[in-house]
Each structure stands twice: as structure tokens, then as C-alpha cells.
Amino acid sequence: MSENLAARIDRLESLDAIRQLPARYALALDMRDMDAMVGLFPADVRVGKETSGREALRKYLDETMRVQFTGTSHHIGGHIIEFDDADHAHGIVYSKNEHETGPEWVIMQMMYVDDYERIGGRWYFRRRLPLYWYATDLNKPPIGDKKMRWPGREPYDGGFHKLFPSWAEFWERGGVADGPVPEPAPLDQFLNRMRRSADAPKVRVR
């Protein structure tokens, strides 16, 4: 087998393995299997600014899911994956979620900004940054600003559009763009071009 063919097969297998991660994340979270959930992250996963490790992540997730939600269902949408090298990749995956929380049924639309890493032949989430468009009671459409509207909290902005400058540019220019259309982004550069080196926003996590 040629080196090029082997690399292409490895890329296809890696794509499939990475695509499995968000689906496994959703199932493990919804079924409250915290051991399965934290197994999707490497052993040295960062948890907050000062702690790390799967045990710390399990504790955080257990406390969060026990206090805030009776039940959840995460529905995985579009998934874009781009490779940095053979063992590192990044991506965007959409998620539409439902939550039973106290007397309200909260629906949410969001995306995860992911970094992936292959360690010992296995792909893991290295990092997940959640960006939220809205969260609101099923019977209360989130019209207007500050669309993150959890029961008992002040509404806030979830940063859904802040990673991509095109959103603000579209509304600021006030009309159709002029000038030539640039060439399509090179392979594995679609997300990087859309981000235009924008810093990741700081977002309040639920």
C-alpha cells in the first residue's frame, strides 16, 4: 500500500471516529453515564482553571446534571471537521437540546466548538466550547436580545455568533457586498477562514 493511500484511509477512519464523539457524548449525558462521558476526554482533561482529570470532570458533570435538570435530550446536527495534522483536529457541531428543569421545559439551540486529539490510537475531545443561540421555555419564543432564558436567572447572551466576524459584518454594511468573490477556502481551512483569527468568546456555561 502506498504511503499516500494509507494516509487517505487513516483520514477517513479518523473522520468516522471523530463523528462518533458528539453522538456518544449526547447518549452518555442523556443517560447520566458519567463514566462513559468522561471517557470521551483524555486523562489530563482540564476542568476549570485549576483542576484537571477525569475524576474532576465527572464530579462537575454529576453535580451540574443533578442540580439543574431532571432529564435531557441532545440532538446532534451538522458536523464540520478539519485536521491540523494526523493526530489533531478541530470542528463545529450543532446541537438542539431539550431539558426538563423544574416546572419548565427548556429548549435550546447551540453549537460546540471542538478540539480533538488522537492519543494511543484513539480520538478524544481535547476541549469543547459551547456557544448558545437561545434557551427558553417551550411556550415562550426567545424573541429579542439575551436569548438565554433559564428559569430563575437573568437572561444573558450565549455568544452564538461571536466566533465568526461575518455576522456583525453582514449587519453593519447595510446592503449587498461588492467586489469579487474570493476563491473557496483550501482544504481544512474553511473554519479558519470564517473565523478570520477571531478570539474565542468567553461564554457563561448554562
CSV table of C-alpha atoms in Angstrom, one decimal:
chain,number,residue,atom,x,y,z
A,1,MET,CA,0.0,0.0,0.0
A,2,SER,CA,1.4,3.4,-0.9
A,3,GLU,CA,2.1,6.0,1.8
A,4,ASN,CA,-0.5,8.3,0.2
A,5,LEU,CA,-3.2,5.7,0.2
A,6,ALA,CA,-2.5,4.7,3.8
A,7,ALA,CA,-2.8,8.4,4.8
A,8,ARG,CA,-6.1,8.8,3.0
A,9,ILE,CA,-7.5,5.7,4.6
A,10,ASP,CA,-6.3,6.9,8.0
A,11,ARG,CA,-8.0,10.2,7.4
A,12,LEU,CA,-11.3,8.5,6.6
A,13,GLU,CA,-11.1,6.3,9.6
A,14,SER,CA,-10.3,9.4,11.8
A,15,LEU,CA,-13.3,11.3,10.4
A,16,ASP,CA,-15.6,8.5,11.3
A,17,ALA,CA,-14.1,8.1,14.8
A,18,ILE,CA,-14.4,11.9,15.4
A,19,ARG,CA,-18.0,12.0,14.2
A,20,GLN,CA,-18.9,9.3,16.8
A,21,LEU,CA,-17.7,11.5,19.6
A,22,PRO,CA,-20.6,14.0,19.7
A,23,ALA,CA,-23.2,11.2,19.4
A,24,ARG,CA,-21.6,9.3,22.2
A,25,TYR,CA,-21.4,12.5,24.3
A,26,ALA,CA,-25.1,13.1,23.8
A,27,LEU,CA,-26.1,9.5,24.7
A,28,ALA,CA,-23.8,9.3,27.8
A,29,LEU,CA,-25.0,12.7,29.0
A,30,ASP,CA,-28.7,11.9,28.5
A,31,MET,CA,-28.4,8.5,30.1
A,32,ARG,CA,-26.4,10.0,33.0
A,33,ASP,CA,-23.5,7.6,32.5
A,34,MET,CA,-20.8,9.9,33.8
A,35,ASP,CA,-18.0,7.3,33.5
A,36,ALA,CA,-18.8,6.8,29.8
A,37,MET,CA,-19.0,10.6,29.3
A,38,VAL,CA,-15.6,11.4,30.9
A,39,GLY,CA,-14.0,8.5,28.9
A,40,LEU,CA,-14.5,10.7,25.8
A,41,PHE,CA,-11.9,13.1,27.1
A,42,PRO,CA,-8.2,12.4,27.7
A,43,ALA,CA,-6.9,11.5,31.2
A,44,ASP,CA,-5.5,15.0,31.7
A,45,VAL,CA,-8.6,17.0,30.6
A,46,ARG,CA,-8.7,20.5,32.0
A,47,VAL,CA,-11.7,21.2,34.3
A,48,GLY,CA,-11.9,24.9,35.0
A,49,LYS,CA,-8.8,27.0,35.6
A,50,GLU,CA,-7.3,25.0,38.5
A,51,THR,CA,-8.3,21.3,38.2
A,52,SER,CA,-7.9,18.6,35.7
A,53,GLY,CA,-8.5,14.9,35.2
A,54,ARG,CA,-11.5,12.6,34.5
A,55,GLU,CA,-12.5,12.4,38.2
A,56,ALA,CA,-12.8,16.2,38.4
A,57,LEU,CA,-14.8,16.3,35.2
A,58,ARG,CA,-17.1,13.5,36.5
A,59,LYS,CA,-17.7,15.4,39.7
A,60,TYR,CA,-18.5,18.6,37.9
A,61,LEU,CA,-20.9,16.9,35.4
A,62,ASP,CA,-22.6,14.9,38.2
A,63,GLU,CA,-23.3,18.0,40.3
A,64,THR,CA,-24.4,20.0,37.3
A,65,MET,CA,-26.8,17.5,35.9
A,66,ARG,CA,-28.2,16.5,39.3
A,67,VAL,CA,-29.0,20.1,40.4
A,68,GLN,CA,-30.2,21.7,37.1
A,69,PHE,CA,-32.0,19.0,35.1
A,70,THR,CA,-34.4,16.1,35.7
A,71,GLY,CA,-34.0,14.9,32.1
A,72,THR,CA,-32.3,16.0,28.9
A,73,SER,CA,-32.2,15.0,25.2
A,74,HIS,CA,-29.4,16.2,22.9
A,75,HIS,CA,-30.0,16.0,19.1
A,76,ILE,CA,-26.8,16.2,17.0
A,77,GLY,CA,-26.8,18.3,13.8
A,78,GLY,CA,-24.3,19.3,11.2
A,79,HIS,CA,-20.6,18.5,12.0
A,80,ILE,CA,-17.6,20.1,10.3
A,81,ILE,CA,-14.2,18.6,10.9
A,82,GLU,CA,-10.8,20.0,9.8
A,83,PHE,CA,-7.4,18.5,10.5
A,84,ASP,CA,-4.4,20.3,11.9
A,85,ASP,CA,-2.2,17.2,11.5
A,86,ALA,CA,-2.7,13.4,11.6
A,87,ASP,CA,-3.4,13.4,15.3
A,88,HIS,CA,-5.1,16.8,15.9
A,89,ALA,CA,-8.3,18.3,14.5
A,90,HIS,CA,-10.9,20.9,15.3
A,91,GLY,CA,-14.6,21.2,14.4
A,92,ILE,CA,-18.1,22.7,14.8
A,93,VAL,CA,-21.1,20.6,15.7
A,94,TYR,CA,-24.7,21.8,16.0
A,95,SER,CA,-26.9,20.6,18.9
A,96,LYS,CA,-30.6,21.0,19.5
A,97,ASN,CA,-31.4,20.2,23.1
A,98,GLU,CA,-34.4,19.7,25.4
A,99,HIS,CA,-34.3,19.9,29.2
A,100,GLU,CA,-36.8,19.2,31.9
A,101,THR,CA,-35.9,21.7,34.6
A,102,GLY,CA,-38.3,22.3,37.5
A,103,PRO,CA,-41.7,23.4,36.2
A,104,GLU,CA,-40.4,24.4,32.8
A,105,TRP,CA,-39.5,22.5,29.6
A,106,VAL,CA,-36.5,24.4,28.2
A,107,ILE,CA,-35.4,24.0,24.5
A,108,MET,CA,-32.0,25.2,23.4
A,109,GLN,CA,-30.1,25.7,20.1
A,110,MET,CA,-26.4,25.8,20.3
A,111,MET,CA,-23.1,24.8,18.7
A,112,TYR,CA,-20.0,23.2,20.2
A,113,VAL,CA,-16.5,24.4,19.1
A,114,ASP,CA,-14.3,21.4,19.5
A,115,ASP,CA,-10.7,20.4,19.6
A,116,TYR,CA,-9.9,16.7,19.0
A,117,GLU,CA,-6.7,14.7,19.7
A,118,ARG,CA,-5.7,11.2,19.0
A,119,ILE,CA,-3.8,9.5,21.9
A,120,GLY,CA,-2.7,5.9,21.7
A,121,GLY,CA,-4.6,5.4,18.5
A,122,ARG,CA,-7.9,6.7,20.0
A,123,TRP,CA,-9.6,10.0,19.3
A,124,TYR,CA,-10.8,12.2,22.2
A,125,PHE,CA,-12.3,15.6,22.8
A,126,ARG,CA,-9.5,17.8,24.0
A,127,ARG,CA,-11.8,20.7,24.5
A,128,ARG,CA,-15.4,21.7,24.0
A,129,LEU,CA,-16.5,25.4,23.9
A,130,PRO,CA,-20.3,25.7,23.9
A,131,LEU,CA,-21.9,28.7,22.1
A,132,TYR,CA,-25.6,29.2,22.6
A,133,TRP,CA,-28.2,30.9,20.5
A,134,TYR,CA,-31.2,30.5,22.8
A,135,ALA,CA,-32.6,28.6,25.7
A,136,THR,CA,-36.2,29.2,26.6
A,137,ASP,CA,-39.4,27.6,27.9
A,138,LEU,CA,-41.1,25.6,25.1
A,139,ASN,CA,-44.0,28.0,25.1
A,140,LYS,CA,-42.0,31.3,25.1
A,141,PRO,CA,-40.3,32.1,21.8
A,142,PRO,CA,-36.9,33.8,22.6
A,143,ILE,CA,-37.6,37.0,20.5
A,144,GLY,CA,-35.2,39.9,21.1
A,145,ASP,CA,-31.9,40.2,22.9
A,146,LYS,CA,-30.4,38.0,25.6
A,147,LYS,CA,-32.0,34.8,24.4
A,148,MET,CA,-30.5,32.6,27.1
A,149,ARG,CA,-33.5,32.5,29.4
A,150,TRP,CA,-33.2,29.8,32.1
A,151,PRO,CA,-35.8,29.6,34.9
A,152,GLY,CA,-34.8,31.7,37.9
A,153,ARG,CA,-31.9,33.6,36.2
A,154,GLU,CA,-31.5,36.8,34.5
A,155,PRO,CA,-31.4,36.5,30.6
A,156,TYR,CA,-27.9,36.7,29.0
A,157,ASP,CA,-26.2,36.4,25.6
A,158,GLY,CA,-24.9,33.0,24.7
A,159,GLY,CA,-22.2,34.1,22.2
A,160,PHE,CA,-23.6,32.1,19.3
A,161,HIS,CA,-22.4,34.4,16.6
A,162,LYS,CA,-19.3,35.9,18.3
A,163,LEU,CA,-16.8,33.3,16.9
A,164,PHE,CA,-17.5,34.4,13.3
A,165,PRO,CA,-17.0,38.1,12.3
A,166,SER,CA,-19.3,37.6,9.3
A,167,TRP,CA,-22.4,38.0,11.5
A,168,ALA,CA,-21.5,41.5,12.6
A,169,GLU,CA,-20.1,42.5,9.2
A,170,PHE,CA,-23.3,41.4,7.4
A,171,TRP,CA,-25.5,43.8,9.5
A,172,GLU,CA,-23.0,46.6,9.7
A,173,ARG,CA,-22.6,47.0,5.9
A,174,GLY,CA,-26.4,47.6,5.4
A,175,GLY,CA,-26.5,46.2,1.8
A,176,VAL,CA,-25.2,43.7,-0.7
A,177,ALA,CA,-21.4,43.2,-0.6
A,178,ASP,CA,-19.4,44.5,-3.5
A,179,GLY,CA,-16.1,43.4,-5.1
A,180,PRO,CA,-15.1,40.0,-6.4
A,181,VAL,CA,-15.9,36.8,-4.5
A,182,PRO,CA,-12.7,35.2,-3.2
A,183,GLU,CA,-11.6,31.7,-4.1
A,184,PRO,CA,-13.0,28.9,-2.0
A,185,ALA,CA,-11.0,28.1,1.2
A,186,PRO,CA,-8.3,25.5,0.9
A,187,LEU,CA,-8.9,22.0,2.3
A,188,ASP,CA,-9.1,22.1,6.1
A,189,GLN,CA,-9.2,25.9,6.1
A,190,PHE,CA,-13.0,26.6,5.8
A,191,LEU,CA,-13.5,27.2,9.6
A,192,ASN,CA,-10.2,29.1,9.9
A,193,ARG,CA,-11.2,31.4,7.1
A,194,MET,CA,-14.7,32.0,8.6
A,195,ARG,CA,-13.1,32.8,12.0
A,196,ARG,CA,-10.6,35.2,10.5
A,197,SER,CA,-8.4,34.8,13.5
A,198,ALA,CA,-11.1,35.9,15.9
A,199,ASP,CA,-10.6,35.1,19.5
A,200,ALA,CA,-12.9,32.6,21.1
A,201,PRO,CA,-15.6,34.5,23.1
A,202,LYS,CA,-16.0,34.0,26.9
A,203,VAL,CA,-19.4,32.4,27.4
A,204,ARG,CA,-21.3,31.7,30.5
A,205,VAL,CA,-21.9,28.0,30.6
A,206,ARG,CA,-25.6,27.4,31.4
